[in-house]
PDB file of C-alpha atoms in Angstrom:
ATOM      1  CA  MET A   1     -11.066  22.252  -5.442  1.00 38.00           C
ATOM      2  CA  SER A   2     -10.110  21.000  -2.083  1.00 45.00           C
ATOM      3  CA  GLU A   3      -7.561  21.931   0.080  1.00 46.00           C
ATOM      4  CA  ILE A   4      -6.005  18.720   0.062  1.00 47.00           C
ATOM      5  CA  LEU A   5      -5.927  18.146  -3.726  1.00 45.00           C
ATOM      6  CA  GLU A   6      -4.372  21.531  -4.013  1.00 41.00           C
ATOM      7  CA  SER A   7      -1.622  20.808  -2.166  1.00 43.00           C
ATOM      8  CA  SER A   8       1.247  19.469  -4.014  1.00 46.00           C
ATOM      9  CA  VAL A   9       2.306  16.589  -1.217  1.00 56.00           C
ATOM     10  CA  ALA A  10      -0.187  15.239   0.987  1.00 69.00           C
ATOM     11  CA  ASP A  11       1.661  14.230   3.981  1.00 87.00           C
ATOM     12  CA  LEU A  12       0.314  11.472   5.962  1.00 93.00           C
ATOM     13  CA  ARG A  13       0.926  10.748   9.655  1.00 93.00           C
ATOM     14  CA  ALA A  14      -0.201   9.243  13.153  1.00 95.00           C
ATOM     15  CA  GLU A  15       0.296  10.835  16.412  1.00 95.00           C
ATOM     16  CA  GLY A  16      -0.085   8.661  19.455  1.00 95.00           C
ATOM     17  CA  LEU A  17      -1.873   6.460  17.705  1.00 95.00           C
ATOM     18  CA  ARG A  18      -4.026   3.498  19.478  1.00 95.00           C
ATOM     19  CA  ALA A  19      -6.471   1.059  18.014  1.00 95.00           C
ATOM     20  CA  GLY A  20      -7.503  -2.316  18.030  1.00 93.00           C
ATOM     21  CA  TYR A  21     -10.834  -4.638  17.876  1.00 93.00           C
ATOM     22  CA  GLY A  22     -13.219  -4.654  20.439  1.00 89.00           C
ATOM     23  CA  GLU A  23     -11.864  -4.483  24.172  1.00 88.00           C
ATOM     24  CA  ARG A  24      -8.268  -5.673  22.750  1.00 93.00           C
ATOM     25  CA  THR A  25      -5.768  -2.978  21.825  1.00 94.00           C
ATOM     26  CA  VAL A  26      -3.484  -3.721  19.345  1.00 95.00           C
ATOM     27  CA  LEU A  27      -1.869  -0.514  18.285  1.00 96.00           C
ATOM     28  CA  HIS A  28      -0.038   1.530  21.171  1.00 95.00           C
ATOM     29  CA  ASP A  29       0.924   5.226  21.005  1.00 94.00           C
ATOM     30  CA  VAL A  30       2.105   5.071  17.162  1.00 96.00           C
ATOM     31  CA  ASP A  31       3.725   8.213  16.034  1.00 95.00           C
ATOM     32  CA  LEU A  32       4.960   7.925  12.438  1.00 96.00           C
ATOM     33  CA  SER A  33       5.559  10.121   9.080  1.00 94.00           C
ATOM     34  CA  ILE A  34       5.430   9.018   6.040  1.00 94.00           C
ATOM     35  CA  THR A  35       7.573  10.566   3.758  1.00 90.00           C
ATOM     36  CA  PRO A  36       6.199  11.584   0.809  1.00 91.00           C
ATOM     37  CA  GLY A  37       7.409  10.354  -2.851  1.00 91.00           C
ATOM     38  CA  ARG A  38       8.630   7.144  -1.396  1.00 94.00           C
ATOM     39  CA  VAL A  39       7.728   3.569  -0.987  1.00 95.00           C
ATOM     40  CA  THR A  40       7.801   3.067   2.312  1.00 96.00           C
ATOM     41  CA  THR A  41       6.606  -0.547   3.716  1.00 97.00           C
ATOM     42  CA  ILE A  42       5.709  -1.729   6.769  1.00 97.00           C
ATOM     43  CA  VAL A  43       7.238  -5.268   8.186  1.00 96.00           C
ATOM     44  CA  GLY A  44       7.070  -7.255  11.936  1.00 95.00           C
ATOM     45  CA  PRO A  45       5.906 -10.634  12.877  1.00 94.00           C
ATOM     46  CA  ASN A  46       2.419 -12.000  12.952  1.00 91.00           C
ATOM     47  CA  GLY A  47       0.232 -10.325  15.440  1.00 90.00           C
ATOM     48  CA  CYS A  48       2.396  -7.154  15.563  1.00 93.00           C
ATOM     49  CA  GLY A  49      -0.270  -4.914  14.386  1.00 93.00           C
ATOM     50  CA  LYS A  50       1.158  -3.987  10.324  1.00 94.00           C
ATOM     51  CA  SER A  51      -2.033  -4.188   8.804  1.00 93.00           C
ATOM     52  CA  THR A  52      -3.990  -2.532  11.807  1.00 95.00           C
ATOM     53  CA  LEU A  53      -1.914   0.134  11.032  1.00 96.00           C
ATOM     54  CA  LEU A  54      -2.575   0.326   7.611  1.00 95.00           C
ATOM     55  CA  ARG A  55      -6.178  -0.021   8.091  1.00 94.00           C
ATOM     56  CA  THR A  56      -6.240   2.878  10.989  1.00 95.00           C
ATOM     57  CA  LEU A  57      -3.954   5.205   8.565  1.00 95.00           C
ATOM     58  CA  SER A  58      -6.415   4.882   5.905  1.00 93.00           C
ATOM     59  CA  ARG A  59      -9.528   5.336   7.843  1.00 92.00           C
ATOM     60  CA  LEU A  60     -10.764   1.654   7.358  1.00 93.00           C
ATOM     61  CA  LEU A  61     -10.637   1.468  11.277  1.00 93.00           C
ATOM     62  CA  ALA A  62     -11.145   4.112  13.613  1.00 93.00           C
ATOM     63  CA  PRO A  63      -8.377   5.009  16.678  1.00 94.00           C
ATOM     64  CA  THR A  64      -9.321   4.607  19.884  1.00 94.00           C
ATOM     65  CA  ALA A  65      -6.847   7.173  21.074  1.00 94.00           C
ATOM     66  CA  GLY A  66      -4.473   9.916  18.946  1.00 95.00           C
ATOM     67  CA  SER A  67      -4.880  10.810  15.468  1.00 94.00           C
ATOM     68  CA  VAL A  68      -4.257  10.497  11.759  1.00 95.00           C
ATOM     69  CA  VAL A  69      -3.340  13.907  10.448  1.00 94.00           C
ATOM     70  CA  LEU A  70      -3.657  14.304   6.262  1.00 92.00           C
ATOM     71  CA  ALA A  71      -1.874  17.459   4.540  1.00 87.00           C
ATOM     72  CA  GLY A  72      -2.129  18.689   8.294  1.00 88.00           C
ATOM     73  CA  ARG A  73      -6.248  18.005   8.801  1.00 89.00           C
ATOM     74  CA  PRO A  74      -7.139  15.060  10.905  1.00 92.00           C
ATOM     75  CA  LEU A  75      -8.258  12.366   8.625  1.00 91.00           C
ATOM     76  CA  ALA A  76     -11.434  11.959  10.709  1.00 89.00           C
ATOM     77  CA  ASP A  77     -12.728  15.535   9.649  1.00 91.00           C
ATOM     78  CA  VAL A  78     -11.880  14.888   5.883  1.00 90.00           C
ATOM     79  CA  ARG A  79     -15.075  14.166   3.621  1.00 89.00           C
ATOM     80  CA  ARG A  80     -15.365  10.453   2.342  1.00 88.00           C
ATOM     81  CA  ARG A  81     -15.085  11.394  -1.592  1.00 87.00           C
ATOM     82  CA  GLU A  82     -12.684  14.195  -0.752  1.00 89.00           C
ATOM     83  CA  LEU A  83     -10.300  11.505   0.982  1.00 91.00           C
ATOM     84  CA  ALA A  84     -11.278   9.061  -1.794  1.00 89.00           C
ATOM     85  CA  ARG A  85      -9.674  11.416  -4.375  1.00 88.00           C
ATOM     86  CA  THR A  86      -6.483  11.779  -2.417  1.00 91.00           C
ATOM     87  CA  LEU A  87      -6.025   8.105  -0.874  1.00 93.00           C
ATOM     88  CA  ALA A  88      -6.257   5.259  -2.153  1.00 93.00           C
ATOM     89  CA  VAL A  89      -6.042   1.720  -0.339  1.00 93.00           C
ATOM     90  CA  LEU A  90      -5.931  -1.633  -1.390  1.00 92.00           C
ATOM     91  CA  PRO A  91      -7.028  -4.531   1.489  1.00 89.00           C
ATOM     92  CA  GLN A  92      -6.014  -7.823   1.561  1.00 85.00           C
ATOM     93  CA  ASN A  93      -8.045 -10.328  -0.609  1.00 83.00           C
ATOM     94  CA  PRO A  94     -10.163  -7.966  -2.746  1.00 88.00           C
ATOM     95  CA  VAL A  95     -13.233  -9.389  -3.434  1.00 86.00           C
ATOM     96  CA  ALA A  96     -15.279  -8.541  -6.720  1.00 85.00           C
ATOM     97  CA  PRO A  97     -18.320  -9.482  -8.492  1.00 87.00           C
ATOM     98  CA  GLU A  98     -18.569 -12.806 -10.183  1.00 88.00           C
ATOM     99  CA  GLY A  99     -17.992 -12.202 -13.531  1.00 89.00           C
ATOM    100  CA  LEU A 100     -16.424  -8.339 -13.397  1.00 94.00           C
ATOM    101  CA  THR A 101     -14.125  -7.951 -16.295  1.00 96.00           C
ATOM    102  CA  VAL A 102     -10.780  -5.816 -15.899  1.00 96.00           C
ATOM    103  CA  ALA A 103     -12.186  -2.858 -17.506  1.00 95.00           C
ATOM    104  CA  ASP A 104     -15.113  -2.799 -15.206  1.00 94.00           C
ATOM    105  CA  LEU A 105     -12.706  -3.318 -12.265  1.00 95.00           C
ATOM    106  CA  VAL A 106     -10.604  -0.426 -13.189  1.00 95.00           C
ATOM    107  CA  ALA A 107     -13.315   1.928 -14.395  1.00 93.00           C
ATOM    108  CA  ARG A 108     -14.544   1.737 -10.924  1.00 91.00           C
ATOM    109  CA  GLY A 109     -11.703   3.836  -9.988  1.00 90.00           C
ATOM    110  CA  ARG A 110     -13.056   6.711 -11.070  1.00 90.00           C
ATOM    111  CA  GLN A 111     -16.030   6.891  -9.136  1.00 84.00           C
ATOM    112  CA  PRO A 112     -14.875   9.379  -6.815  1.00 83.00           C
ATOM    113  CA  HIS A 113     -14.308  11.991  -9.371  1.00 79.00           C
ATOM    114  CA  GLN A 114     -17.701  11.372 -11.192  1.00 73.00           C
ATOM    115  CA  PRO A 115     -20.374  13.827 -10.032  1.00 69.00           C
ATOM    116  CA  TRP A 116     -24.029  12.963  -9.946  1.00 64.00           C
ATOM    117  CA  TYR A 117     -24.818  14.908 -13.327  1.00 66.00           C
ATOM    118  CA  ARG A 118     -22.065  12.834 -15.104  1.00 68.00           C
ATOM    119  CA  GLN A 119     -21.340   9.391 -14.781  1.00 76.00           C
ATOM    120  CA  TRP A 120     -18.635   8.631 -17.305  1.00 77.00           C
ATOM    121  CA  SER A 121     -16.134  11.001 -19.596  1.00 84.00           C
ATOM    122  CA  ARG A 122     -13.697  11.220 -22.617  1.00 88.00           C
ATOM    123  CA  GLU A 123     -11.034  11.778 -19.372  1.00 88.00           C
ATOM    124  CA  ASP A 124     -12.320   9.019 -17.456  1.00 90.00           C
ATOM    125  CA  GLU A 125     -11.818   6.510 -20.501  1.00 92.00           C
ATOM    126  CA  GLN A 126      -8.441   8.442 -21.015  1.00 93.00           C
ATOM    127  CA  ILE A 127      -7.792   7.708 -17.544  1.00 93.00           C
ATOM    128  CA  THR A 128      -8.830   4.134 -17.276  1.00 94.00           C
ATOM    129  CA  LEU A 129      -6.953   2.971 -20.510  1.00 95.00           C
ATOM    130  CA  GLN A 130      -3.825   4.628 -19.510  1.00 92.00           C
ATOM    131  CA  ALA A 131      -3.831   2.665 -15.928  1.00 90.00           C
ATOM    132  CA  MET A 132      -4.574  -0.579 -17.730  1.00 93.00           C
ATOM    133  CA  ALA A 133      -1.503   0.226 -19.996  1.00 91.00           C
ATOM    134  CA  ASP A 134       0.829   1.159 -16.802  1.00 86.00           C
ATOM    135  CA  THR A 135       0.068  -2.040 -15.603  1.00 87.00           C
ATOM    136  CA  GLY A 136       0.297  -4.092 -18.043  1.00 88.00           C
ATOM    137  CA  VAL A 137      -3.316  -5.389 -18.113  1.00 92.00           C
ATOM    138  CA  ALA A 138      -4.679  -3.797 -21.098  1.00 95.00           C
ATOM    139  CA  ASP A 139      -4.491  -6.611 -23.194  1.00 95.00           C
ATOM    140  CA  LEU A 140      -6.867  -8.755 -20.413  1.00 96.00           C
ATOM    141  CA  ALA A 141      -9.378  -5.853 -20.510  1.00 95.00           C
ATOM    142  CA  ASP A 142     -12.446  -7.911 -21.584  1.00 95.00           C
ATOM    143  CA  ARG A 143     -11.036 -10.844 -19.209  1.00 95.00           C
ATOM    144  CA  PRO A 144     -13.329 -11.633 -16.058  1.00 94.00           C
ATOM    145  CA  LEU A 145     -11.052 -11.599 -13.317  1.00 93.00           C
ATOM    146  CA  ASP A 146     -11.506 -15.021 -11.731  1.00 90.00           C
ATOM    147  CA  GLU A 147     -10.075 -16.404 -15.171  1.00 92.00           C
ATOM    148  CA  LEU A 148      -7.010 -14.573 -14.464  1.00 91.00           C
ATOM    149  CA  SER A 149      -3.623 -15.483 -12.572  1.00 87.00           C
ATOM    150  CA  GLY A 150      -2.781 -14.346  -9.412  1.00 84.00           C
ATOM    151  CA  GLY A 151      -0.284 -11.647 -10.606  1.00 85.00           C
ATOM    152  CA  GLN A 152      -2.686 -10.641 -12.916  1.00 89.00           C
ATOM    153  CA  ARG A 153      -5.569 -10.057 -11.334  1.00 89.00           C
ATOM    154  CA  GLN A 154      -3.369  -8.282  -8.070  1.00 88.00           C
ATOM    155  CA  ARG A 155      -2.007  -5.608 -11.402  1.00 89.00           C
ATOM    156  CA  ALA A 156      -5.775  -5.446 -12.440  1.00 92.00           C
ATOM    157  CA  TRP A 157      -6.535  -4.180  -8.962  1.00 92.00           C
ATOM    158  CA  ILE A 158      -3.190  -1.937  -8.578  1.00 90.00           C
ATOM    159  CA  ALA A 159      -4.851  -0.618 -11.701  1.00 92.00           C
ATOM    160  CA  MET A 160      -7.924   0.760 -10.073  1.00 93.00           C
ATOM    161  CA  VAL A 161      -6.112   1.894  -7.575  1.00 91.00           C
ATOM    162  CA  LEU A 162      -4.191   3.686 -10.215  1.00 90.00           C
ATOM    163  CA  ALA A 163      -6.897   5.047 -11.891  1.00 92.00           C
ATOM    164  CA  GLN A 164      -8.076   6.512  -8.492  1.00 92.00           C
ATOM    165  CA  GLN A 165      -5.228   9.119  -9.304  1.00 90.00           C
ATOM    166  CA  THR A 166      -4.777   9.369  -5.644  1.00 91.00           C
ATOM    167  CA  GLN A 167      -1.309  10.733  -4.289  1.00 90.00           C
ATOM    168  CA  LEU A 168      -1.364   8.028  -1.526  1.00 93.00           C
ATOM    169  CA  ILE A 169      -2.012   4.493  -2.208  1.00 94.00           C
ATOM    170  CA  LEU A 170      -1.560   2.138   0.601  1.00 96.00           C
ATOM    171  CA  LEU A 171      -1.241  -1.724  -0.149  1.00 95.00           C
ATOM    172  CA  ASP A 172      -1.535  -4.595   2.439  1.00 94.00           C
ATOM    173  CA  GLU A 173       0.079  -7.671   1.721  1.00 91.00           C
ATOM    174  CA  PRO A 174      -0.188  -6.830  -2.206  1.00 89.00           C
ATOM    175  CA  THR A 175       2.269 -10.058  -2.707  1.00 87.00           C
ATOM    176  CA  THR A 176      -0.254 -12.474  -0.530  1.00 81.00           C
ATOM    177  CA  HIS A 177      -0.588 -15.934  -2.589  1.00 78.00           C
ATOM    178  CA  LEU A 178       1.716 -14.913  -4.970  1.00 82.00           C
ATOM    179  CA  ASP A 179       4.836 -17.180  -6.066  1.00 86.00           C
ATOM    180  CA  LEU A 180       7.839 -15.891  -6.151  1.00 89.00           C
ATOM    181  CA  ALA A 181       7.905 -14.185  -9.794  1.00 87.00           C
ATOM    182  CA  HIS A 182       4.432 -12.851  -9.529  1.00 84.00           C
ATOM    183  CA  ALA A 183       5.317 -11.259  -6.511  1.00 87.00           C
ATOM    184  CA  VAL A 184       8.756  -9.703  -7.805  1.00 90.00           C
ATOM    185  CA  GLU A 185       6.600  -8.523 -10.841  1.00 86.00           C
ATOM    186  CA  VAL A 186       3.955  -7.330  -8.679  1.00 86.00           C
ATOM    187  CA  LEU A 187       6.403  -4.973  -6.676  1.00 91.00           C
ATOM    188  CA  ASP A 188       8.650  -4.098  -9.214  1.00 90.00           C
ATOM    189  CA  LEU A 189       5.285  -2.415 -10.623  1.00 87.00           C
ATOM    190  CA  VAL A 190       5.177  -0.369  -7.275  1.00 88.00           C
ATOM    191  CA  VAL A 191       8.593   0.728  -7.401  1.00 91.00           C
ATOM    192  CA  ARG A 192       7.981   1.993 -11.356  1.00 89.00           C
ATOM    193  CA  LEU A 193       4.755   3.553 -10.043  1.00 86.00           C
ATOM    194  CA  CYS A 194       6.488   5.539  -7.146  1.00 89.00           C
ATOM    195  CA  ARG A 195       9.889   6.528  -9.171  1.00 90.00           C
ATOM    196  CA  ASP A 196       7.610   7.738 -12.579  1.00 88.00           C
ATOM    197  CA  THR A 197       4.938   9.386 -11.051  1.00 85.00           C
ATOM    198  CA  GLY A 198       6.090  10.974  -7.448  1.00 87.00           C
ATOM    199  CA  ARG A 199       3.586   9.007  -5.381  1.00 89.00           C
ATOM    200  CA  THR A 200       3.759   7.832  -2.096  1.00 94.00           C
ATOM    201  CA  ILE A 201       3.058   4.225  -1.453  1.00 94.00           C
ATOM    202  CA  VAL A 202       3.197   2.407   1.780  1.00 96.00           C
ATOM    203  CA  THR A 203       2.992  -1.533   1.931  1.00 96.00           C
ATOM    204  CA  VAL A 204       2.600  -4.288   4.379  1.00 96.00           C
ATOM    205  CA  LEU A 205       4.958  -6.878   3.588  1.00 95.00           C
ATOM    206  CA  HIS A 206       6.023 -10.735   5.217  1.00 92.00           C
ATOM    207  CA  ASP A 207       8.889 -11.324   3.054  1.00 93.00           C
ATOM    208  CA  LEU A 208      12.130  -9.394   4.583  1.00 94.00           C
ATOM    209  CA  ASN A 209      14.115 -10.091   1.513  1.00 94.00           C
ATOM    210  CA  LEU A 210      11.413  -8.334  -0.797  1.00 94.00           C
ATOM    211  CA  ALA A 211      10.727  -5.530   1.590  1.00 95.00           C
ATOM    212  CA  ALA A 212      14.630  -4.762   1.781  1.00 94.00           C
ATOM    213  CA  ARG A 213      14.705  -4.637  -2.312  1.00 93.00           C
ATOM    214  CA  PHE A 214      11.546  -2.729  -2.741  1.00 94.00           C
ATOM    215  CA  SER A 215      11.947  -0.049  -0.562  1.00 95.00           C
ATOM    216  CA  ASP A 216      13.392   2.977   0.348  1.00 95.00           C
ATOM    217  CA  HIS A 217      12.054   3.256   4.154  1.00 96.00           C
ATOM    218  CA  LEU A 218      11.456   0.491   6.534  1.00 96.00           C
ATOM    219  CA  VAL A 219       8.853   0.415   9.224  1.00 97.00           C
ATOM    220  CA  VAL A 220       9.767  -2.511  11.672  1.00 97.00           C
ATOM    221  CA  MET A 221       6.539  -3.155  13.999  1.00 96.00           C
ATOM    222  CA  ASP A 222       7.084  -5.084  17.553  1.00 95.00           C
ATOM    223  CA  ASP A 223       4.024  -5.588  19.420  1.00 94.00           C
ATOM    224  CA  GLY A 224       1.973  -2.996  18.080  1.00 94.00           C
ATOM    225  CA  ARG A 225       4.966  -0.191  18.424  1.00 95.00           C
ATOM    226  CA  VAL A 226       6.986   1.081  15.744  1.00 96.00           C
ATOM    227  CA  ARG A 227      10.523  -0.518  17.064  1.00 95.00           C
ATOM    228  CA  ILE A 228      12.818   1.174  14.589  1.00 95.00           C
ATOM    229  CA  GLU A 229      12.377   3.048  11.184  1.00 96.00           C
ATOM    230  CA  GLY A 230      15.053   3.903   8.439  1.00 95.00           C
ATOM    231  CA  ALA A 231      16.835   2.647   4.862  1.00 95.00           C
ATOM    232  CA  PRO A 232      16.777  -1.089   4.802  1.00 94.00           C
ATOM    233  CA  GLY A 233      20.695  -1.222   4.847  1.00 92.00           C
ATOM    234  CA  SER A 234      20.341   0.915   8.251  1.00 93.00           C
ATOM    235  CA  VAL A 235      17.630  -0.958  10.113  1.00 94.00           C
ATOM    236  CA  LEU A 236      18.211  -4.721   9.596  1.00 93.00           C
ATOM    237  CA  ASP A 237      21.013  -6.310  11.056  1.00 93.00           C
ATOM    238  CA  PRO A 238      21.410  -9.507  13.156  1.00 93.00           C
ATOM    239  CA  GLU A 239      20.461  -8.467  16.381  1.00 94.00           C
ATOM    240  CA  LEU A 240      17.305  -6.860  15.556  1.00 95.00           C
ATOM    241  CA  LEU A 241      16.063 -10.056  13.234  1.00 94.00           C
ATOM    242  CA  ARG A 242      16.898 -12.170  16.569  1.00 94.00           C
ATOM    243  CA  ASP A 243      14.800  -9.904  18.677  1.00 94.00           C
ATOM    244  CA  VAL A 244      12.072  -8.818  16.733  1.00 95.00           C
ATOM    245  CA  PHE A 245      11.130 -11.667  14.591  1.00 93.00           C
ATOM    246  CA  GLY A 246      13.170 -14.673  16.635  1.00 92.00           C
ATOM    247  CA  LEU A 247      15.405 -15.103  13.498  1.00 92.00           C
ATOM    248  CA  ARG A 248      18.727 -15.966  13.403  1.00 92.00           C
ATOM    249  CA  ALA A 249      20.201 -14.790  10.121  1.00 92.00           C
ATOM    250  CA  ARG A 250      23.348 -12.989   8.462  1.00 92.00           C
ATOM    251  CA  VAL A 251      22.788  -9.689   6.181  1.00 93.00           C
ATOM    252  CA  HIS A 252      25.022  -8.932   3.803  1.00 91.00           C
ATOM    253  CA  PRO A 253      24.564  -6.626   0.842  1.00 88.00           C
ATOM    254  CA  ASP A 254      23.931  -7.976  -2.765  1.00 85.00           C
ATOM    255  CA  PRO A 255      26.795  -7.805  -4.711  1.00 84.00           C
ATOM    256  CA  VAL A 256      25.176  -6.175  -7.826  1.00 84.00           C
ATOM    257  CA  ASP A 257      23.054  -3.924  -6.325  1.00 82.00           C
ATOM    258  CA  HIS A 258      24.330  -3.885  -2.518  1.00 83.00           C
ATOM    259  CA  ALA A 259      20.401  -3.992  -1.119  1.00 86.00           C
ATOM    260  CA  PRO A 260      20.488  -5.943   2.171  1.00 90.00           C
ATOM    261  CA  THR A 261      20.302  -9.268   1.926  1.00 92.00           C
ATOM    262  CA  ILE A 262      18.975 -11.781   4.710  1.00 92.00           C
ATOM    263  CA  THR A 263      20.424 -15.461   4.998  1.00 92.00           C
ATOM    264  CA  PRO A 264      18.987 -17.278   7.657  1.00 89.00           C
ATOM    265  CA  VAL A 265      21.273 -19.584  10.145  1.00 88.00           C
ATOM    266  CA  ALA A 266      20.378 -23.026  10.593  1.00 77.00           C
ATOM    267  CA  HIS A 267      20.374 -23.876  14.308  1.00 69.00           C
ATOM    268  CA  ALA A 268      23.313 -26.667  15.106  1.00 56.00           C
TER     269      ALA A 268
END
């Protein structure tokens, strides 16, 4: 078994990270440590580097300076199959072949665990069925993805990630194109997975109220840098919203669960 997989906690951190596209640098000297066993959400205005940071943390994008460290090892030194057994990533707008069923999609999460001499096993079958049950798509197993609603499709993709059985899960805009009810459904699932299994989950979200309600830890990006991070209630305040997001708003605790709630203030 690999060094990473033997670790009880596969911690992930960025050190002096710079990254971008071509000549354009998007991330500037980012230092960030992901807290194990928690839901961490990266937020910030459009173009601030949220998705670029997630792509770099998952090795979908190579940094131009600095490094990403996974369980004490530079991410660049981790073999691809070993990485896929430790870290799963769901990008924005994932695409599947036409006609692919939910069961076939979820089964693809088992590929990193299948040696060349054994393509499928009873264990793979059990894990796939459990992942579909945990995400509420077991009754959709034989349905093609393109026949599902947005919320059902997103749960199917998360089931695939869950079947990969990694300690770390990175989700880039998992609520994109979903209405509020389906967005809450997906984020409820993300939080439940974290609480029930102890997995470390990192998400990128646009909606600040959803991020505040469904996260243990917020990372606020601004112009390619980490502006501030911490518990939602300690991070979100009117001054930050005005300076980073250009938003005039009040921040007050929800009367039931005390989660910070943002109410925009109309310009007079």
